[in-house]
JSON list of C-alpha atoms in Angstrom, two decimals:
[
{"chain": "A", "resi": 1, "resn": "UNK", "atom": "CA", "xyz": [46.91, 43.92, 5.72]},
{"chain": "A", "resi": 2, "resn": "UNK", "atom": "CA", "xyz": [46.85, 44.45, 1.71]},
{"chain": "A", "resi": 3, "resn": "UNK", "atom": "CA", "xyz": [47.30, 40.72, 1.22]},
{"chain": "A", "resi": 4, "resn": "UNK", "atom": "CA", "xyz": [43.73, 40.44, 3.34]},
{"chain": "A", "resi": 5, "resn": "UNK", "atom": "CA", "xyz": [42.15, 43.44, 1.46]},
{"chain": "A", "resi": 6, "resn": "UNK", "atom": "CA", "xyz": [42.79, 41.55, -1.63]},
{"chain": "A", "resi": 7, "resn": "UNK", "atom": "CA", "xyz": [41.78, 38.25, -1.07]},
{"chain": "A", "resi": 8, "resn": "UNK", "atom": "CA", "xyz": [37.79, 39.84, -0.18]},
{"chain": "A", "resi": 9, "resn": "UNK", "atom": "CA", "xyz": [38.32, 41.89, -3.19]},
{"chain": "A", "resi": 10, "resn": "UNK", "atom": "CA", "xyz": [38.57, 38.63, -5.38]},
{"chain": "A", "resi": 11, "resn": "UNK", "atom": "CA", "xyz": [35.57, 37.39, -3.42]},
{"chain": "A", "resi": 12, "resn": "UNK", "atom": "CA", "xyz": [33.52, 40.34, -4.79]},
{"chain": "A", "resi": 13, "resn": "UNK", "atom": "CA", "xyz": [34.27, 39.69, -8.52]},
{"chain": "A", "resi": 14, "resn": "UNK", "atom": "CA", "xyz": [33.59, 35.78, -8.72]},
{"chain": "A", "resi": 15, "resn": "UNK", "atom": "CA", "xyz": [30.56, 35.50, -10.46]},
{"chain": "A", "resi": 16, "resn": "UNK", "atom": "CA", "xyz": [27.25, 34.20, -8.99]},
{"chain": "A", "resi": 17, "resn": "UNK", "atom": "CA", "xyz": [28.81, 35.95, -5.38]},
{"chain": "A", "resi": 18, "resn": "UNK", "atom": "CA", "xyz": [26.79, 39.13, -5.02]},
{"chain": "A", "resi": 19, "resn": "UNK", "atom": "CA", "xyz": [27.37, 41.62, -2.24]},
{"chain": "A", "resi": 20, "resn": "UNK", "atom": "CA", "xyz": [24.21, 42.71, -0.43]},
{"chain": "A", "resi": 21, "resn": "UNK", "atom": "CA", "xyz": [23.94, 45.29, 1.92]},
{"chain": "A", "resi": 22, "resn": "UNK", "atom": "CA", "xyz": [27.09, 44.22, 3.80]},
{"chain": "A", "resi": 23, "resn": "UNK", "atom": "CA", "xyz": [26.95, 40.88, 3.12]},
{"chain": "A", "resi": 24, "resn": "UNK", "atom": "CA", "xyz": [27.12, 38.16, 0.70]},
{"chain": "A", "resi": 25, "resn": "UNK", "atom": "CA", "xyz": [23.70, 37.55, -1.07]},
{"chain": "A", "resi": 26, "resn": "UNK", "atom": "CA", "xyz": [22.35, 34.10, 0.07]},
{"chain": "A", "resi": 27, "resn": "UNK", "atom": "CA", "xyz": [21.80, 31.33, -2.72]},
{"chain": "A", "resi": 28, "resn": "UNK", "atom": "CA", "xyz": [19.67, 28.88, -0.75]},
{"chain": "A", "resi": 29, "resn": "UNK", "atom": "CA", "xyz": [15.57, 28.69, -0.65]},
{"chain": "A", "resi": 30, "resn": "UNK", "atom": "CA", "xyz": [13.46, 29.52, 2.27]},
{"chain": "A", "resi": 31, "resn": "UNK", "atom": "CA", "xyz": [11.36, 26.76, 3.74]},
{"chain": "A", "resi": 32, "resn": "UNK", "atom": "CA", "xyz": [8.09, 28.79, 3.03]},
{"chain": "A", "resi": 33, "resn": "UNK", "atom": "CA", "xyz": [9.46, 29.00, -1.26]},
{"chain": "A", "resi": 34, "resn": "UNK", "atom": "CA", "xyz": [10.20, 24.91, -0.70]},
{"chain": "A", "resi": 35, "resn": "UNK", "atom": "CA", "xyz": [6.66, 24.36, 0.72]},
{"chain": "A", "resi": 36, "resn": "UNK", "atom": "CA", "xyz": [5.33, 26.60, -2.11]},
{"chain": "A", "resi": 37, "resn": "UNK", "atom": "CA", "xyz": [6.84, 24.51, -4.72]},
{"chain": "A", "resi": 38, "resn": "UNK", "atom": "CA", "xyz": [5.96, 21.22, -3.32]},
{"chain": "A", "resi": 39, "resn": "UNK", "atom": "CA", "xyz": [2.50, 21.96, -2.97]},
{"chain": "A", "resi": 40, "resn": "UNK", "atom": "CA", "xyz": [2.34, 22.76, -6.83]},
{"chain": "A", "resi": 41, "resn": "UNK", "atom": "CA", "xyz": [3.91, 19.63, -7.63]},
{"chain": "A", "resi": 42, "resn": "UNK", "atom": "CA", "xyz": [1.10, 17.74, -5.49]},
{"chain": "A", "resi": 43, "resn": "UNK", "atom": "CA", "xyz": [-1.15, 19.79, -6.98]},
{"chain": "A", "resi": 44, "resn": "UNK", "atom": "CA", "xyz": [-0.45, 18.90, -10.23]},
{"chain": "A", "resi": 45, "resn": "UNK", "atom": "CA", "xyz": [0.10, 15.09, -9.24]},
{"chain": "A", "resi": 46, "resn": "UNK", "atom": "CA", "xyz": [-2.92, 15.10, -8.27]},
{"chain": "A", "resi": 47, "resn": "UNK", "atom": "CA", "xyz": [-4.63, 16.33, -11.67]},
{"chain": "A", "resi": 48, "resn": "UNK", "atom": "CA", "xyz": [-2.62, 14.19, -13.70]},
{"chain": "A", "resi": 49, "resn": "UNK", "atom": "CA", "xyz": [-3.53, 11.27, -11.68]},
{"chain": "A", "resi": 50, "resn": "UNK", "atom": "CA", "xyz": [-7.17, 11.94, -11.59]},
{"chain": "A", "resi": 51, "resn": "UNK", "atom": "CA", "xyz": [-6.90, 12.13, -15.08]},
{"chain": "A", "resi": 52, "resn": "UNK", "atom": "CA", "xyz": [-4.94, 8.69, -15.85]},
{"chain": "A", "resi": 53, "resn": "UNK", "atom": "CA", "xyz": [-7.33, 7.11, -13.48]},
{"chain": "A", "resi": 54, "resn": "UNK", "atom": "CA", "xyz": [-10.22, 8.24, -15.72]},
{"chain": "A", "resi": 55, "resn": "UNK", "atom": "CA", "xyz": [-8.26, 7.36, -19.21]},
{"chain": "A", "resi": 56, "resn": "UNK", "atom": "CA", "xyz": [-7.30, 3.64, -17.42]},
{"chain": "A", "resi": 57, "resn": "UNK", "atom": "CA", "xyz": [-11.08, 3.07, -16.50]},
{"chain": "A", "resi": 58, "resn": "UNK", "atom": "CA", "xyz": [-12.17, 4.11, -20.13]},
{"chain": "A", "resi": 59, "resn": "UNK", "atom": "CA", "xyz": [-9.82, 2.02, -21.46]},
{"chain": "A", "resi": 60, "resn": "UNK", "atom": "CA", "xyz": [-10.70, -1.23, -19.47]},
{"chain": "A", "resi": 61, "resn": "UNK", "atom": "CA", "xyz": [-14.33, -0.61, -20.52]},
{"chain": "A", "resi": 62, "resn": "UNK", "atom": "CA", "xyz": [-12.91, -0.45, -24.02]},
{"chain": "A", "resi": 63, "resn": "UNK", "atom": "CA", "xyz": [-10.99, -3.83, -24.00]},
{"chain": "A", "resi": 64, "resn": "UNK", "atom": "CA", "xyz": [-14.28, -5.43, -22.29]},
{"chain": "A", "resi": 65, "resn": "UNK", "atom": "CA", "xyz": [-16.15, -4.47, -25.68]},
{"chain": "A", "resi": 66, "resn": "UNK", "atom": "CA", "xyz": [-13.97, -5.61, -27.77]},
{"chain": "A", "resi": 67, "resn": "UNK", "atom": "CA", "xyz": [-13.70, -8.92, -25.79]},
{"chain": "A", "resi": 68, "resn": "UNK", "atom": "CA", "xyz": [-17.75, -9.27, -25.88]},
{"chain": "A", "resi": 69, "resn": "UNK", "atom": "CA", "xyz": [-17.64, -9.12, -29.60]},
{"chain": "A", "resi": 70, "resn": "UNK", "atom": "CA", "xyz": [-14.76, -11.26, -29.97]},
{"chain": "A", "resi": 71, "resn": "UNK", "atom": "CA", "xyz": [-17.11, -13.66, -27.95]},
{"chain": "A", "resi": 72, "resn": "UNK", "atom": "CA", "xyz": [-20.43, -12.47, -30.07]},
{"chain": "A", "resi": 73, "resn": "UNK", "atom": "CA", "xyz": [-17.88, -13.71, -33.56]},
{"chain": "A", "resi": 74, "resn": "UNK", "atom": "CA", "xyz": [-16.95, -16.77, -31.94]},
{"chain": "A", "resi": 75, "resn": "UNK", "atom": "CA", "xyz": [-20.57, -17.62, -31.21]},
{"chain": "A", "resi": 76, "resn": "UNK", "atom": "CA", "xyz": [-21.37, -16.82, -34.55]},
{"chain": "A", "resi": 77, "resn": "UNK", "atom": "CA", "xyz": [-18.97, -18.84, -36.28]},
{"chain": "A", "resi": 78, "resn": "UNK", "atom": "CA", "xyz": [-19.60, -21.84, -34.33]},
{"chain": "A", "resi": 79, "resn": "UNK", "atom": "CA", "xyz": [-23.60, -21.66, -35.38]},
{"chain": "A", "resi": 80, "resn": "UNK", "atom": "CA", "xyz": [-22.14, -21.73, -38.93]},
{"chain": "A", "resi": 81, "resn": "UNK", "atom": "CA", "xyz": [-20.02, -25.03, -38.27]},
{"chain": "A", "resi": 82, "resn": "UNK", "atom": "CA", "xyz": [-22.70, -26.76, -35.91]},
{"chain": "A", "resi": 83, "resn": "UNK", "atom": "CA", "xyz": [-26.01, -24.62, -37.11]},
{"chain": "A", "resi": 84, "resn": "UNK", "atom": "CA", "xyz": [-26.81, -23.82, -33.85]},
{"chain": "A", "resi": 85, "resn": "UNK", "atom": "CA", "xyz": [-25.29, -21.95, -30.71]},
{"chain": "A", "resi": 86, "resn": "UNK", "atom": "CA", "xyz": [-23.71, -23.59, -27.77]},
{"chain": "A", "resi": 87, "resn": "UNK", "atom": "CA", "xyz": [-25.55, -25.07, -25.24]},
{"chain": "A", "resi": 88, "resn": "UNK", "atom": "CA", "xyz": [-26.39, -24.11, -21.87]},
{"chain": "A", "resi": 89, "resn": "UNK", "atom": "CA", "xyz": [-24.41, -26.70, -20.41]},
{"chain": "A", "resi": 90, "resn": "UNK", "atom": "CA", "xyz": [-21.47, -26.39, -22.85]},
{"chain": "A", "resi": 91, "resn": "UNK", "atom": "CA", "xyz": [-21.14, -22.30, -22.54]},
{"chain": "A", "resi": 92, "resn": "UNK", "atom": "CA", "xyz": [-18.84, -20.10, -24.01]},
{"chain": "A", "resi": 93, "resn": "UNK", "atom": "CA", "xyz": [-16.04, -22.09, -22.87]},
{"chain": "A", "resi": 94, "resn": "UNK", "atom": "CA", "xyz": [-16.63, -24.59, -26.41]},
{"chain": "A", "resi": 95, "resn": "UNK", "atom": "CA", "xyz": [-15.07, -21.90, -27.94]},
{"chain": "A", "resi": 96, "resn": "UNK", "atom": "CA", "xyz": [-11.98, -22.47, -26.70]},
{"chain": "A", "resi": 97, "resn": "UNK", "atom": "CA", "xyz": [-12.29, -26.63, -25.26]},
{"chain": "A", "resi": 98, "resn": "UNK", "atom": "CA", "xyz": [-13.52, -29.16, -27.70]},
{"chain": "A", "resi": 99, "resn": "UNK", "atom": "CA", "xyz": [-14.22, -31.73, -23.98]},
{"chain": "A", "resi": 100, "resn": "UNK", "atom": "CA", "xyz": [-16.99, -28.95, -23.58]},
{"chain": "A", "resi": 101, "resn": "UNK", "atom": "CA", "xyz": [-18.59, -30.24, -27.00]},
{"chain": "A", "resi": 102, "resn": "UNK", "atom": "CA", "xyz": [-21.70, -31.95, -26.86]},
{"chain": "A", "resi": 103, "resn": "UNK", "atom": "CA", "xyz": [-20.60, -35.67, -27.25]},
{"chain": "A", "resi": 104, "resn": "UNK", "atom": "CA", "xyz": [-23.35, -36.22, -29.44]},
{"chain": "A", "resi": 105, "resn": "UNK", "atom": "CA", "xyz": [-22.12, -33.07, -31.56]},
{"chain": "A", "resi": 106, "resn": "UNK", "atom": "CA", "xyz": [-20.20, -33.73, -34.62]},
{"chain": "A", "resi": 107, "resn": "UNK", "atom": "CA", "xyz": [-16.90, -34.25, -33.49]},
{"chain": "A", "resi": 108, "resn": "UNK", "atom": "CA", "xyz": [-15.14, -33.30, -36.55]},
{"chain": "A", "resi": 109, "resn": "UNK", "atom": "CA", "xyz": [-16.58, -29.75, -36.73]},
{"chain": "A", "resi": 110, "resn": "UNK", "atom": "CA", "xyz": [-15.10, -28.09, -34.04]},
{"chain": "A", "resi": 111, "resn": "UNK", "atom": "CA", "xyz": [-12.38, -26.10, -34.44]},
{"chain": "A", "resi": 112, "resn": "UNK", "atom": "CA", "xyz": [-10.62, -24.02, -31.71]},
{"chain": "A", "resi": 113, "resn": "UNK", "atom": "CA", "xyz": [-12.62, -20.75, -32.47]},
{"chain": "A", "resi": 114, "resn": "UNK", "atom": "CA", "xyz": [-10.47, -18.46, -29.48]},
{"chain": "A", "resi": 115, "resn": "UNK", "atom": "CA", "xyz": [-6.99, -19.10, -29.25]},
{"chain": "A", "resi": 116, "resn": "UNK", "atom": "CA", "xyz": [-7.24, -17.81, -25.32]},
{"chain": "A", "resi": 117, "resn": "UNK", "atom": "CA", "xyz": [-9.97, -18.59, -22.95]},
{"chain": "A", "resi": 118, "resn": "UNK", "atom": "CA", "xyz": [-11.90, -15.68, -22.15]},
{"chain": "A", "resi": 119, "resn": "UNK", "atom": "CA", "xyz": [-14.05, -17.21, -18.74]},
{"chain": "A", "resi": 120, "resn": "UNK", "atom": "CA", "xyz": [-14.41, -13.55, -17.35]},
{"chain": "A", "resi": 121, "resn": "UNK", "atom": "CA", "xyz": [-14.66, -10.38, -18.17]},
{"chain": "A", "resi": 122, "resn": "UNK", "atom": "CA", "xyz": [-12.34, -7.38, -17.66]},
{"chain": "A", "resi": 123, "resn": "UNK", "atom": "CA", "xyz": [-13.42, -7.07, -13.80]},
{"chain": "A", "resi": 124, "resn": "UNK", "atom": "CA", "xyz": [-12.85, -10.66, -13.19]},
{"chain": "A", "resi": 125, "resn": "UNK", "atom": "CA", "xyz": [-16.62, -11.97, -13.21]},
{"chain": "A", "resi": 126, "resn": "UNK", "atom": "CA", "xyz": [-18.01, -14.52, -15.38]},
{"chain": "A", "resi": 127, "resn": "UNK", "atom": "CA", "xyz": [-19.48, -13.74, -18.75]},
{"chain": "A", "resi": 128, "resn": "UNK", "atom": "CA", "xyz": [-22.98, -14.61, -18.70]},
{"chain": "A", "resi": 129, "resn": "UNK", "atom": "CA", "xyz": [-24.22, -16.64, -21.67]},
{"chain": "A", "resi": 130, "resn": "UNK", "atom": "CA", "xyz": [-27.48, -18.10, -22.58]},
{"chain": "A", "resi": 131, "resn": "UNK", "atom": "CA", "xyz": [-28.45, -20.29, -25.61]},
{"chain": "A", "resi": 132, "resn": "UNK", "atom": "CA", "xyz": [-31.63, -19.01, -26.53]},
{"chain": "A", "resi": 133, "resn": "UNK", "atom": "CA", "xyz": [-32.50, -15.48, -25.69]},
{"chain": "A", "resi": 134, "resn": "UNK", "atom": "CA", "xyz": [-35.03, -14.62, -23.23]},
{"chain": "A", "resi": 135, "resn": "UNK", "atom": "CA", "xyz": [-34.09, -10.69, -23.28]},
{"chain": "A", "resi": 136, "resn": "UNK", "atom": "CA", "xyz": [-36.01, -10.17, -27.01]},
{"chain": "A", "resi": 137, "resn": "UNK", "atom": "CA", "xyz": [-38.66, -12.23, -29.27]},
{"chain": "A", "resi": 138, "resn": "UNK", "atom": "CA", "xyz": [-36.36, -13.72, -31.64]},
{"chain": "A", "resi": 139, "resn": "UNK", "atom": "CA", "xyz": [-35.57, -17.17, -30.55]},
{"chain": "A", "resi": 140, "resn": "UNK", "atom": "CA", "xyz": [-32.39, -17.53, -33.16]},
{"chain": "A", "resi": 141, "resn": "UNK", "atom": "CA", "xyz": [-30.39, -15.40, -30.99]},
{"chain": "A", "resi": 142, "resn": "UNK", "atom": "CA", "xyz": [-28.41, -15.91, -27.73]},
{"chain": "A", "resi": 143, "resn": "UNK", "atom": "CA", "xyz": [-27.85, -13.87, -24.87]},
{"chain": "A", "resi": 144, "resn": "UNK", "atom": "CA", "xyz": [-24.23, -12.73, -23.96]},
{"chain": "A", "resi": 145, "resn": "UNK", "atom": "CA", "xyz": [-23.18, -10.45, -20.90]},
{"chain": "A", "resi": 146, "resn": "UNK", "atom": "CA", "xyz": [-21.09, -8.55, -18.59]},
{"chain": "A", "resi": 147, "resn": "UNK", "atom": "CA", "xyz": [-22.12, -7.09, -15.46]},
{"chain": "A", "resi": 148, "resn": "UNK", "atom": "CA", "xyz": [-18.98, -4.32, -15.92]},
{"chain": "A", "resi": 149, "resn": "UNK", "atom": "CA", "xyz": [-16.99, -2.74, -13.43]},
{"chain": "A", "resi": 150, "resn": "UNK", "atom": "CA", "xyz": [-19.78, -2.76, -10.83]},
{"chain": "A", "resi": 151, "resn": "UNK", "atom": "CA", "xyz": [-20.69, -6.59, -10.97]},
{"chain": "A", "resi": 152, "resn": "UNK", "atom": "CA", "xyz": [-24.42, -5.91, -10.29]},
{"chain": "A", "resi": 153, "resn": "UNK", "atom": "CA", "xyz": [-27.28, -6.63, -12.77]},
{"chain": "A", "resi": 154, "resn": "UNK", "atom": "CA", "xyz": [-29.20, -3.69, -14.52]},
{"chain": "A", "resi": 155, "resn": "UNK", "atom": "CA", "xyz": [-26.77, -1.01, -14.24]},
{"chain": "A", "resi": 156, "resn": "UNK", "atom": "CA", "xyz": [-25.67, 1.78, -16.68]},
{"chain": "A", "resi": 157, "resn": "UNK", "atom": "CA", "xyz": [-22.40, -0.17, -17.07]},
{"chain": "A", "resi": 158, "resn": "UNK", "atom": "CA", "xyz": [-23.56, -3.44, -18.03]},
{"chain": "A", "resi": 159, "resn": "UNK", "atom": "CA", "xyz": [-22.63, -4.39, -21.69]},
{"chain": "A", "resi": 160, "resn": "UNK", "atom": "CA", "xyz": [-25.17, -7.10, -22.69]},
{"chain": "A", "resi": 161, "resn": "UNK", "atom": "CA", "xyz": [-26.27, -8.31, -26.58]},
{"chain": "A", "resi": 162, "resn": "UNK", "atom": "CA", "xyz": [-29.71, -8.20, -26.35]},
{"chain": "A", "resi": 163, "resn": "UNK", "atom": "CA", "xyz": [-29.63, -3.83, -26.44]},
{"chain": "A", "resi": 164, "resn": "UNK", "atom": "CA", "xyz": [-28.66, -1.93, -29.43]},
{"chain": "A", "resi": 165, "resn": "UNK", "atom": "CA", "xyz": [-26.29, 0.81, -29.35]},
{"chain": "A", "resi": 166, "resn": "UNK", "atom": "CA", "xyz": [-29.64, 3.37, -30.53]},
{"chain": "A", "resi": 167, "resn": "UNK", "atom": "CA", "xyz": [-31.15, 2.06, -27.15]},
{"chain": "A", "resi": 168, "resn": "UNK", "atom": "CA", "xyz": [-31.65, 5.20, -24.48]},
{"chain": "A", "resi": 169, "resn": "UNK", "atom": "CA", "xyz": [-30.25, 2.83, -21.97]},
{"chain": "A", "resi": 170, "resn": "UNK", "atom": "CA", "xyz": [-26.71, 2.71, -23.49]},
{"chain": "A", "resi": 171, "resn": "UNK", "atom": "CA", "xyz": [-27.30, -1.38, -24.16]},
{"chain": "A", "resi": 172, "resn": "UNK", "atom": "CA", "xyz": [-24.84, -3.15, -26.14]},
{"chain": "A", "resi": 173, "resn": "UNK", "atom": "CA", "xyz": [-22.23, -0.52, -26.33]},
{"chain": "A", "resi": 174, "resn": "UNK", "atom": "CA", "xyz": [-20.46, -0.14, -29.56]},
{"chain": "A", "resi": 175, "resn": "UNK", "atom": "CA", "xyz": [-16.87, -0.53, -30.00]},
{"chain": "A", "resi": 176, "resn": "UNK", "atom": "CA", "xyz": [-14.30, 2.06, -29.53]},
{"chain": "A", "resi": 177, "resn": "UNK", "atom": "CA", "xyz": [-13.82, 4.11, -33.31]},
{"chain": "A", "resi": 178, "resn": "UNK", "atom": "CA", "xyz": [-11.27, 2.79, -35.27]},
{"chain": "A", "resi": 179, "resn": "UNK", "atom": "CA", "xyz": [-10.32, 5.93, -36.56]},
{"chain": "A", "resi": 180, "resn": "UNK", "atom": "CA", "xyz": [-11.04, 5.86, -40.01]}
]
């Protein structure tokens, strides 16, 4: 009977073994403290996806804008090598494809002036371009634009070169600060 006494002794003295009111003290969770924690951890899930969702949409908007100016420079330089903008019929895609050049354009002038073709925007719909603009009174200027995420005309989200970034309607949206 000692030899029995002093095996539960031993018991009693091993650390992280309490005794508790007769008993040994129980180490495991109850379902109701599991449920508990789970439910903070979706809660929190849940705000820190809500809040990536809103950073990723931000930052798609961002890439479109820097994409339409990339376009708006491209346009740009090729008025300096042909003095005038594409064509209707040759588009934004001269930019990046000499076949699109006007055969009766000089030849010799184009250069590739996007290494990538850019054919849509961010959302996956066409960039709109027009040779001369029929959005302001200055006939030297094109029109360039992106529906945005929505794909419909006239909205908010549009980003479109014929608005400045003053406008109240938002208009061409400037680019992201560079941080300087």
């Amino acid at each position: 009977m000692d030899i029995s006494l002093n095996r539960f002794a031993s018991r009693a003295r091993r650390p992280g073994i309490a005794r508790r009111s007769g008993g040994l003290a129980r180490r495991a969770f109850s379902l109701i403290e599991v449920m508990i924690v789970i439910a903070i951890i979706l809660a929190i899930s849940g705000l820190v996806a809500l809040t990536l969702f809103g950073r990723r949409d931000q930052a798609e908007a961002d890439l479109a804008r820097v994409e339409f100016d990339q376009l708006r420079r491209a346009l740009n330089l090729f008025r300096l090598d042909f003095n005038r903008y594409p064509t209707d019929e040759e588009g934004i895609a001269v930019l990046w494809n000499k076949e699109q050049l006007d055969p009766e354009a000089d030849q010799e002038a184009w250069k590739e002036y996007l290494d990538d073709p850019m054919t849509n925007d961010r959302w996956g719909n066409p960039w709109g371009y027009r040779q001369q603009s029929e959005e302001t009174e200055d006939a030297t200027k094109f029109d360039l634009w992106s529906f945005g995420p929505d794909g419909e005309e006239g909205t908010d989200d549009d980003i479109v070169s014929w608005r400045t970034a003053g406008d109240e309607e938002g208009g061409d949206l400037p680019l992201p600060p560079t941080g300087g």
